[in-house]
Short mmCIF file of C-alpha atoms and ligand atoms in Angstrom, two decimals:
data_model
loop_
_atom_site.label_atom_id
_atom_site.label_comp_id
_atom_site.label_asym_id
_atom_site.label_seq_id
_atom_site.Cartn_x
_atom_site.Cartn_y
_atom_site.Cartn_z
CA MET T 221 1.64 10.69 3.94
CA TYR T 222 0.91 9.90 7.39
CA VAL T 223 -2.11 8.83 9.51
CA SER T 224 -3.26 11.40 11.91
CA ASP T 225 -6.18 9.46 13.60
CA LEU T 226 -7.47 5.92 13.66
CA ALA T 227 -10.81 4.89 15.20
CA LEU T 228 -11.53 1.21 15.37
CA THR T 229 -15.06 -0.49 16.32
CA ASP T 230 -15.22 -3.99 16.85
CA PHE T 231 -12.00 -4.82 14.86
CA ARG T 232 -10.20 -7.80 16.43
CA SER T 233 -9.91 -7.43 20.22
CA TYR T 234 -11.03 -3.69 20.05
CA ALA T 235 -14.46 -2.97 21.01
CA GLU T 236 -13.59 0.79 20.65
CA LEU T 237 -10.27 2.48 19.77
CA LEU T 238 -9.40 6.41 19.37
CA LEU T 239 -5.87 7.21 18.72
CA SER T 240 -3.98 10.14 17.21
CA PHE T 241 -0.62 9.91 15.73
CA GLU T 242 2.07 12.42 14.52
CA PRO T 243 4.54 12.37 11.63
CA GLY T 244 7.73 10.70 12.72
CA ILE T 245 8.34 7.54 14.84
CA THR T 246 5.56 6.08 17.27
CA ALA T 247 6.45 2.81 19.04
CA LEU T 248 3.40 0.67 20.33
CA VAL T 249 4.64 -1.12 23.33
CA GLY T 250 3.07 -3.78 25.46
CA PRO T 251 3.31 -7.43 26.63
CA ASN T 252 2.31 -10.36 24.18
CA GLY T 253 -1.54 -10.50 23.11
CA GLN T 254 -2.39 -7.13 24.17
CA GLY T 255 -3.49 -5.76 20.94
CA LYS T 256 -0.30 -4.10 19.14
CA THR T 257 -0.50 -6.12 15.97
CA ASN T 258 -4.27 -5.87 15.87
CA LEU T 259 -3.84 -2.15 15.90
CA VAL T 260 -1.52 -1.81 12.99
CA GLU T 261 -3.01 -4.66 11.37
CA SER T 262 -6.24 -2.32 10.61
CA LEU T 263 -4.11 0.20 8.87
CA GLY T 264 -2.50 -2.67 6.61
CA TYR T 265 -5.84 -3.74 5.83
CA LEU T 266 -7.23 -0.49 4.85
CA SER T 267 -4.29 0.04 2.68
CA THR T 268 -4.21 -3.24 0.88
CA PHE T 269 -7.58 -4.88 1.65
CA SER T 270 -5.62 -7.66 2.92
CA SER T 271 -4.24 -8.85 6.29
CA HIS T 272 -0.64 -9.81 6.82
CA ARG T 273 -1.74 -12.70 9.09
CA VAL T 274 -5.07 -14.14 7.76
CA SER T 275 -6.66 -14.87 4.33
CA ALA T 276 -10.14 -14.82 5.57
CA ASP T 277 -11.44 -11.69 6.97
CA ALA T 278 -13.81 -13.40 9.54
CA ALA T 279 -11.11 -13.11 12.11
CA LEU T 280 -11.01 -9.36 11.64
CA VAL T 281 -14.41 -8.95 13.14
CA ARG T 282 -14.48 -8.94 17.05
CA ALA T 283 -15.88 -12.17 18.10
CA GLY T 284 -19.56 -12.06 18.70
CA ALA T 285 -19.74 -8.72 16.83
CA PRO T 286 -21.65 -8.28 13.50
CA ARG T 287 -19.19 -5.99 11.82
CA ALA T 288 -15.93 -4.37 12.41
CA ILE T 289 -15.30 -0.51 11.23
CA ILE T 290 -11.88 1.04 10.56
CA GLN T 291 -11.75 4.80 10.26
CA THR T 292 -8.76 7.00 9.64
CA LYS T 293 -7.69 10.46 8.76
CA VAL T 294 -4.90 10.35 6.42
CA VAL T 295 -2.67 13.72 5.66
CA ARG T 296 -0.87 14.07 2.38
CA GLU T 297 0.70 17.37 1.52
CA ASN T 298 -1.20 19.20 4.06
CA ARG T 299 -4.43 18.04 2.75
CA SER T 300 -6.44 15.38 4.99
CA ALA T 301 -8.85 12.64 3.87
CA LEU T 302 -11.24 10.64 5.68
CA LEU T 303 -11.28 6.71 4.98
CA GLU T 304 -13.96 4.38 6.45
CA LEU T 305 -14.40 0.67 5.94
CA GLU T 306 -16.98 -1.47 7.21
CA LEU T 307 -16.39 -5.23 7.25
CA VAL T 308 -19.54 -7.35 7.57
CA SER T 309 -19.16 -10.94 8.30
CA GLY T 310 -19.97 -12.83 5.33
CA LYS T 311 -20.80 -9.94 3.24
CA ALA T 312 -19.25 -7.36 0.77
CA ASN T 313 -17.14 -4.55 2.39
CA ARG T 314 -18.56 -1.14 2.44
CA ALA T 315 -16.30 1.79 2.09
CA ARG T 316 -16.69 5.75 2.38
CA PHE T 317 -14.07 8.26 1.19
CA ASN T 318 -14.48 11.55 2.82
CA ARG T 319 -18.03 10.54 4.11
CA ALA T 320 -19.22 9.65 0.54
CA PRO T 321 -20.13 6.02 0.05
CA LEU T 322 -17.96 4.35 -2.54
CA PRO T 323 -19.66 2.24 -5.32
CA ARG T 324 -17.24 -0.71 -4.79
CA ALA T 325 -15.36 -0.93 -1.41
CA ARG T 326 -12.11 -1.74 -3.32
CA ASP T 327 -12.09 1.73 -4.78
CA LEU T 328 -10.71 2.78 -1.41
CA ALA T 329 -7.60 0.46 -1.79
CA GLY T 330 -4.42 2.41 -2.43
CA ARG T 331 -5.65 5.79 -0.79
CA LEU T 332 -3.74 4.90 2.36
CA ARG T 333 -0.17 3.78 1.30
CA THR T 334 1.69 1.46 3.80
CA VAL T 335 4.68 -0.91 3.74
CA LEU T 336 4.15 -3.51 6.57
CA PHE T 337 7.24 -5.50 7.72
CA ALA T 338 6.36 -8.56 9.76
CA PRO T 339 7.90 -11.81 10.74
CA GLU T 340 5.38 -13.43 8.51
CA ASP T 341 7.56 -11.82 5.52
CA LEU T 342 10.10 -14.77 5.99
CA SER T 343 7.52 -16.85 4.05
CA LEU T 344 7.98 -14.62 1.14
CA ILE T 345 11.21 -16.12 0.79
CA LYS T 346 10.84 -19.76 2.00
CA ALA T 347 7.40 -20.65 1.00
CA ASP T 348 5.09 -21.28 -2.07
CA PRO T 349 4.75 -18.86 -4.84
CA ASP T 350 1.28 -17.66 -3.68
CA GLY T 351 2.67 -15.10 -1.23
CA ARG T 352 5.12 -13.64 -3.47
CA ARG T 353 2.28 -13.09 -6.11
CA ARG T 354 0.22 -11.67 -3.30
CA PHE T 355 3.28 -9.18 -2.52
CA LEU T 356 3.53 -8.09 -6.22
CA ASP T 357 -0.39 -7.64 -6.41
CA GLU T 358 -0.56 -5.69 -3.53
CA LEU T 359 2.25 -3.18 -4.45
CA LEU T 360 0.55 -2.90 -7.77
CA VAL T 361 -2.78 -1.88 -6.10
CA LEU T 362 -0.95 0.80 -4.22
CA LEU T 363 0.83 2.15 -7.45
CA SER T 364 -2.03 1.96 -9.49
CA PRO T 365 -5.52 1.32 -7.69
CA LYS T 366 -7.50 0.43 -10.76
CA LEU T 367 -5.80 -2.80 -10.83
CA ALA T 368 -7.66 -3.89 -7.55
CA SER T 369 -10.54 -4.69 -9.84
CA VAL T 370 -8.47 -6.27 -12.49
CA ARG T 371 -7.36 -8.55 -9.95
CA ALA T 372 -10.78 -9.34 -8.40
CA ASP T 373 -12.15 -9.91 -11.92
CA TYR T 374 -9.41 -12.38 -12.73
CA GLU T 375 -10.06 -14.28 -9.59
CA ARG T 376 -13.65 -14.48 -10.19
CA VAL T 377 -13.04 -15.59 -13.97
CA VAL T 378 -10.66 -18.32 -13.09
CA ARG T 379 -13.01 -19.65 -10.49
CA GLN T 380 -15.86 -19.90 -13.07
CA ARG T 381 -13.45 -21.10 -15.67
CA ASN T 382 -12.25 -24.12 -13.55
CA ALA T 383 -15.93 -24.94 -12.50
CA LEU T 384 -16.52 -25.09 -16.42
CA LEU T 385 -13.40 -27.17 -17.19
CA LYS T 386 -14.41 -29.71 -14.50
CA SER T 387 -17.96 -30.17 -15.77
CA ALA T 388 -16.40 -30.59 -19.27
CA GLY T 389 -14.27 -33.15 -17.98
CA THR T 390 -16.96 -34.91 -16.42
CA GLN T 391 -18.86 -34.79 -19.64
CA ARG T 392 -15.99 -36.05 -21.66
CA ARG T 393 -15.61 -38.93 -19.45
CA SER T 394 -19.07 -39.99 -19.48
CA GLY T 395 -19.11 -39.69 -23.51
CA THR T 396 -21.49 -36.87 -23.78
CA SER T 397 -20.66 -34.61 -26.70
CA LEU T 398 -19.09 -31.28 -25.47
CA ASP T 399 -20.27 -27.84 -26.34
CA LEU T 400 -17.14 -25.67 -25.91
CA ARG T 401 -18.39 -22.33 -26.99
CA THR T 402 -18.95 -21.18 -23.51
CA LEU T 403 -15.33 -22.10 -22.56
CA ASP T 404 -14.18 -19.78 -25.47
CA VAL T 405 -15.96 -16.95 -23.95
CA TRP T 406 -14.16 -17.70 -20.80
CA ASP T 407 -10.88 -17.94 -22.31
CA ASP T 408 -11.33 -14.35 -23.75
CA LYS T 409 -12.20 -13.06 -20.30
CA ALA T 410 -9.43 -14.94 -18.62
CA ALA T 411 -6.77 -13.79 -21.20
CA ALA T 412 -7.94 -10.22 -21.06
CA ALA T 413 -7.75 -9.72 -17.35
CA GLY T 414 -4.78 -12.27 -17.00
CA ALA T 415 -2.90 -10.24 -19.64
CA GLN T 416 -3.37 -6.84 -17.76
CA LEU T 417 -2.17 -8.48 -14.37
CA ILE T 418 0.99 -10.14 -16.18
CA ALA T 419 2.01 -7.21 -17.97
CA ALA T 420 1.65 -4.80 -14.80
CA ARG T 421 3.53 -7.44 -12.71
CA VAL T 422 6.39 -7.60 -15.08
CA GLN T 423 6.79 -3.83 -15.36
CA LEU T 424 6.74 -3.94 -11.60
CA VAL T 425 9.57 -6.44 -11.14
CA ASN T 426 11.54 -4.50 -13.88
CA ALA T 427 10.95 -1.23 -11.76
CA LEU T 428 11.74 -2.88 -8.37
CA ARG T 429 14.75 -4.66 -9.34
CA PRO T 430 17.32 -1.99 -9.02
CA HIS T 431 15.80 -1.13 -5.57
CA LEU T 432 16.07 -4.57 -4.35
CA ALA T 433 19.52 -5.09 -5.23
CA HIS T 434 20.36 -1.69 -3.43
CA ALA T 435 18.32 -2.40 -0.60
CA TYR T 436 19.54 -6.06 0.02
CA GLU T 437 22.99 -4.61 -0.16
CA GLN T 438 22.25 -2.16 2.40
CA VAL T 439 20.65 -4.51 4.84
CA SER T 440 23.32 -7.35 4.29
CA ALA T 441 26.37 -5.17 3.96
CA GLY T 442 26.83 -6.54 0.43
CA GLN T 443 27.88 -10.17 0.90
CA SER T 444 25.93 -11.09 -2.44
CA GLU T 445 23.66 -9.78 -5.06
CA ALA T 446 19.91 -9.85 -4.66
CA ARG T 447 18.21 -10.43 -8.05
CA MET T 448 14.61 -11.10 -8.96
CA PHE T 449 12.63 -12.64 -12.16
CA TYR T 450 9.16 -13.00 -12.95
CA ARG T 451 8.65 -16.44 -14.05
CA ALA T 452 5.59 -16.48 -16.41
CA SER T 453 3.62 -19.76 -17.03
CA VAL T 454 2.47 -18.30 -20.36
CA ALA T 455 6.00 -18.24 -21.76
CA ARG T 456 6.68 -21.67 -20.60
CA ALA T 457 3.45 -23.08 -21.88
CA MET T 458 4.43 -21.59 -25.38
CA ALA T 459 7.79 -23.22 -25.44
CA GLY T 460 6.11 -26.46 -24.91
CA GLN T 461 6.84 -27.05 -21.39
CA ASP T 462 3.46 -27.52 -19.59
CA GLY T 463 4.76 -28.11 -16.10
CA PRO T 464 4.81 -25.58 -13.06
CA GLY T 465 6.76 -22.61 -13.52
CA GLY T 466 7.48 -20.77 -16.75
CA ALA T 467 10.19 -19.12 -18.65
CA ARG T 468 11.87 -16.18 -16.77
CA THR T 469 11.32 -12.79 -17.82
CA SER T 470 15.26 -11.99 -17.87
CA GLY T 471 18.30 -13.55 -16.52
CA PHE T 472 19.78 -16.84 -17.08
CA GLU T 473 17.47 -18.02 -19.84
CA ASP T 474 15.48 -16.74 -22.71
CA THR T 475 14.78 -13.01 -22.37
CA ASP T 476 11.20 -11.95 -23.12
CA VAL T 477 10.84 -9.04 -21.02
CA GLU T 478 9.73 -6.54 -23.61
CA ALA T 479 6.98 -8.73 -24.98
CA LEU T 480 5.40 -9.59 -21.54
CA THR T 481 5.26 -5.66 -20.55
CA GLN T 482 2.90 -5.39 -23.27
CA ALA T 483 -0.77 -6.32 -22.31
CA ASP T 484 -2.07 -7.05 -25.97
CA VAL T 485 0.97 -9.33 -26.71
CA VAL T 486 0.45 -11.08 -23.63
CA GLU T 487 -3.26 -11.69 -24.43
CA ALA T 488 -2.48 -13.18 -27.57
CA ARG T 489 -0.32 -15.45 -26.01
CA LEU T 490 -2.51 -16.50 -23.25
CA LEU T 491 -5.21 -17.41 -25.92
CA GLU T 492 -2.63 -19.31 -27.92
CA ALA T 493 -1.61 -21.25 -24.59
CA MET T 494 -5.10 -22.12 -23.53
CA ALA T 495 -5.94 -23.34 -26.96
CA HIS T 496 -2.94 -25.66 -26.94
CA LEU T 497 -3.57 -26.66 -23.30
CA ARG T 498 -7.27 -27.35 -23.73
CA GLY T 499 -7.19 -30.91 -23.73
CA LYS T 500 -5.05 -31.16 -20.65
CA GLU T 501 -7.22 -28.38 -18.79
CA ILE T 502 -10.48 -30.30 -19.21
CA GLU T 503 -8.71 -33.52 -18.13
CA ARG T 504 -7.52 -31.78 -14.95
CA GLY T 505 -10.23 -29.45 -14.46
CA VAL T 506 -8.12 -26.36 -13.56
CA SER T 507 -6.71 -23.51 -15.39
CA LEU T 508 -3.08 -24.38 -16.13
CA VAL T 509 -1.75 -20.97 -17.47
CA GLY T 510 -2.17 -17.35 -16.55
CA PRO T 511 -1.02 -15.14 -13.60
CA HIS T 512 -2.21 -17.43 -11.02
CA ARG T 513 0.42 -20.06 -11.89
CA ASP T 514 3.37 -17.54 -12.19
CA ASP T 515 6.18 -16.92 -9.50
CA LEU T 516 8.48 -14.08 -8.62
CA GLU T 517 11.86 -15.99 -8.56
CA LEU T 518 14.56 -14.52 -6.02
CA PHE T 519 18.24 -15.35 -6.17
CA LEU T 520 21.38 -14.58 -4.27
CA ASP T 521 24.08 -14.65 -6.75
CA GLU T 522 23.52 -17.56 -8.79
CA LEU T 523 21.57 -19.50 -6.29
CA PRO T 524 17.68 -19.53 -5.76
CA ALA T 525 16.82 -18.16 -2.46
CA LYS T 526 14.22 -20.59 -1.68
CA GLY T 527 15.93 -23.85 -0.52
CA TYR T 528 19.48 -22.24 -0.45
CA ALA T 529 19.56 -19.00 1.40
CA SER T 530 20.50 -19.20 5.07
CA HIS T 531 17.99 -17.74 7.82
CA GLY T 532 19.67 -14.62 8.15
CA GLU T 533 20.02 -14.17 4.46
CA SER T 534 16.46 -14.77 3.84
CA TRP T 535 15.43 -12.19 6.48
CA SER T 536 17.85 -9.82 4.65
CA LEU T 537 16.09 -10.62 1.50
CA ALA T 538 12.56 -10.13 2.98
CA LEU T 539 13.37 -6.68 4.49
CA GLY T 540 15.15 -6.00 1.03
CA LEU T 541 11.73 -6.62 -0.71
CA ARG T 542 9.92 -4.35 1.76
CA LEU T 543 12.45 -1.55 1.63
CA ALA T 544 12.48 -1.83 -2.29
CA SER T 545 8.66 -1.38 -2.09
CA TYR T 546 9.13 1.78 0.00
CA GLU T 547 11.62 3.29 -2.37
CA LEU T 548 9.48 2.51 -5.35
CA LEU T 549 6.27 4.36 -3.84
CA LYS T 550 8.12 7.23 -2.75
CA ALA T 551 10.39 7.55 -5.96
CA ASP T 552 9.59 10.55 -7.92
CA ASP T 553 8.70 8.74 -11.06
CA ASP T 554 6.27 9.86 -13.68
CA TRP T 555 5.18 6.37 -14.43
CA HIS T 556 2.95 6.62 -11.46
CA GLU T 557 2.03 9.34 -8.67
CA SER T 558 4.45 9.24 -5.93
CA SER T 559 3.84 9.52 -2.31
CA GLU T 560 5.78 8.50 0.77
CA PRO T 561 3.99 5.32 2.31
CA VAL T 562 3.66 4.91 6.01
CA LEU T 563 6.01 2.31 7.28
CA ILE T 564 4.80 -0.27 9.72
CA LEU T 565 7.18 -2.53 11.34
CA ASP T 566 5.46 -5.33 13.44
CA ASP T 567 7.60 -7.03 15.97
CA VAL T 568 10.41 -7.12 13.44
CA PHE T 569 13.51 -5.93 15.58
CA ALA T 570 13.15 -8.69 18.00
CA GLU T 571 13.70 -10.99 15.20
CA LEU T 572 16.88 -9.50 13.85
CA ASP T 573 20.45 -9.80 14.92
CA VAL T 574 22.23 -6.58 16.06
CA ARG T 575 23.76 -5.59 12.98
CA ARG T 576 20.54 -5.97 10.83
CA ARG T 577 18.49 -4.19 13.48
CA ASP T 578 20.79 -1.13 13.33
CA ARG T 579 21.01 -1.03 9.54
CA LEU T 580 17.51 -1.22 9.07
CA ALA T 581 16.72 1.33 11.89
CA ARG T 582 19.07 3.84 10.16
CA LEU T 583 17.35 3.17 6.79
CA ILE T 584 13.84 3.96 7.91
CA ALA T 585 14.52 6.64 10.69
CA PRO T 586 14.03 9.48 8.25
CA ALA T 587 10.76 8.26 6.70
CA GLU T 588 7.67 10.50 7.11
CA GLN T 589 5.95 8.27 9.43
CA VAL T 590 6.95 4.91 11.13
CA LEU T 591 4.90 2.74 13.55
CA ILE T 592 6.58 -0.11 15.46
CA THR T 593 5.18 -2.77 17.76
CA ALA T 594 7.51 -4.11 20.19
CA ALA T 595 6.92 -6.29 23.37
CA VAL T 596 9.51 -4.31 25.30
CA ALA T 597 10.94 -1.03 24.75
CA GLU T 598 14.38 -2.36 24.60
CA ASP T 599 13.61 -3.90 21.35
CA VAL T 600 13.30 -0.38 19.70
CA PRO T 601 16.62 0.75 18.50
CA GLU T 602 17.83 3.94 19.93
CA VAL T 603 17.98 5.91 16.47
CA LEU T 604 14.21 5.31 16.34
CA GLU T 605 13.33 7.32 19.61
CA GLY T 606 9.89 8.98 19.19
CA ALA T 607 6.44 8.90 20.45
CA ARG T 608 5.49 6.07 22.40
CA VAL T 609 1.95 4.47 23.07
CA ASP T 610 1.39 1.64 25.60
CA VAL T 611 -0.90 -1.05 24.60
CA MET T 612 -2.62 -3.06 27.34
CA GLY T 613 -5.64 -5.29 27.22
CA SER T 614 -6.78 -3.52 24.08
CA VAL T 615 -6.45 -0.06 25.29
CA ALA T 616 -3.83 2.35 23.88
CA THR T 617 -2.55 5.08 25.88
CA ARG T 618 -0.13 7.61 24.55
CA VAL T 619 2.61 8.01 27.17
CA ARG T 620 4.94 10.27 25.33
N1 ATP V 373 -11.66 -11.26 16.16
C1 ATP V 373 -11.17 -11.31 17.38
N2 ATP V 373 -12.14 -11.14 18.34
C2 ATP V 373 -11.65 -10.81 19.70
N3 ATP V 373 -10.42 -11.15 20.04
C3 ATP V 373 -9.44 -11.32 19.13
C4 ATP V 373 -9.81 -11.39 17.67
N4 ATP V 373 -8.63 -11.65 16.97
C5 ATP V 373 -7.76 -11.61 17.83
N5 ATP V 373 -8.09 -11.54 19.13
C6 ATP V 373 -7.12 -11.49 20.32
O1 ATP V 373 -6.30 -10.37 20.15
C7 ATP V 373 -4.97 -10.81 20.98
C8 ATP V 373 -3.79 -10.72 20.20
O2 ATP V 373 -3.53 -9.47 19.93
P1 ATP V 373 -2.42 -9.02 19.02
O3 ATP V 373 -2.14 -10.07 18.09
O4 ATP V 373 -2.47 -7.63 18.39
O5 ATP V 373 -1.28 -9.10 20.03
P2 ATP V 373 0.09 -8.47 20.49
O6 ATP V 373 0.00 -7.30 21.16
O7 ATP V 373 0.66 -8.00 18.90
O8 ATP V 373 1.08 -9.73 20.72
P3 ATP V 373 2.46 -10.05 20.56
O9 ATP V 373 3.23 -9.46 21.27
O10 ATP V 373 2.33 -11.46 21.14
O11 ATP V 373 2.54 -9.99 19.19
C9 ATP V 373 -5.21 -12.36 21.28
O12 ATP V 373 -5.51 -12.38 22.68
C10 ATP V 373 -6.54 -12.76 20.47
O13 ATP V 373 -7.28 -13.77 21.03
MG1 MG V 374 2.07 -9.05 17.52
#
């Protein structure tokens, strides 16, 4: 698929933008702070409903404006579709598909498929599990859009369950007798949504694993083998280890992969684990088991990437994860509908050494559409010669 048109109204620094694209490569070039990232961020947001830079949507609306609008025309197999999203500060987003309003804005998620590479990806390797969970969930939503609402449901349920656990803790400490029936209801809801998410993530990790190994080998020239494991807090809780983390789904310790791909099995285990942990959860006032406590562990050979991988290795692994996502999305796999995503590279080449730069460039050059941002044209490798748009003071001008 490719984006043929983009219109922005009051998005970030853009009061108004109208820009057309063609399939193939387009470089967006301009000095720092001129609006290159803002422009591609709008497409990333429309695709996954999250920004690669901020977690709160407020910064996406132009300062002083009441709302931002992103509109794009997306072409897929010669058929075009119009995607529109309105972000209103402090209110729910509104979306339209081919001009028809959608009941829920998140129903638009996944209609535009993008894979975005950015300097922020380094934190996928180096930082907390949160970013890695988000990486998995965003990819899941692109692969099967109905999971967007499962994910939103789960987050809401955990917030409410935590509030209930907290008040149960207060009651217990003050010696009031506890009525735990309401908590049972929230356990059921959390287990049902949580199990769907875990099972989908484990299936995704299994599908992604060979693509990651292959992609890492290609960008790093095969110095070591990249591996990934889903660490499920529910498996660990059942093994009697209640601390952070959880058993891996495969690899160096117990192998439980098959069981964790089945939502009904996971749901039963989550319920057991919640029953087992109830005292502790009430004491701490937080939900201790579920997809929000899981991690995606990355290894280079036998060593965990986090804390061990060098800067260059971390970069290769981050690129590997994005390239693996791209391969999985475009794979002709009957598990999900396939469609080649739009590749977006925000300021990536300036960060890479010459070898990685060239390898990455050659890998992505044949893609259906690639959008690259760079402060200077020389940062864009020669094999990625294509259309060029100059970006200056939040005005984008096609120059080639
Ligand atoms: N909500 C907003 N309202 C108004 N201006 C904003 C908003 N968010 C960001 N900006 C402005 O947009 C500019 C940054 O744009 P952007 O991040 O796209 O730059 P860039 O061209 O990618 O630069 P670099 O090469 O440094 O990455 C900043 O000057 C910032 O102040
Ligand atoms: Mg930028």
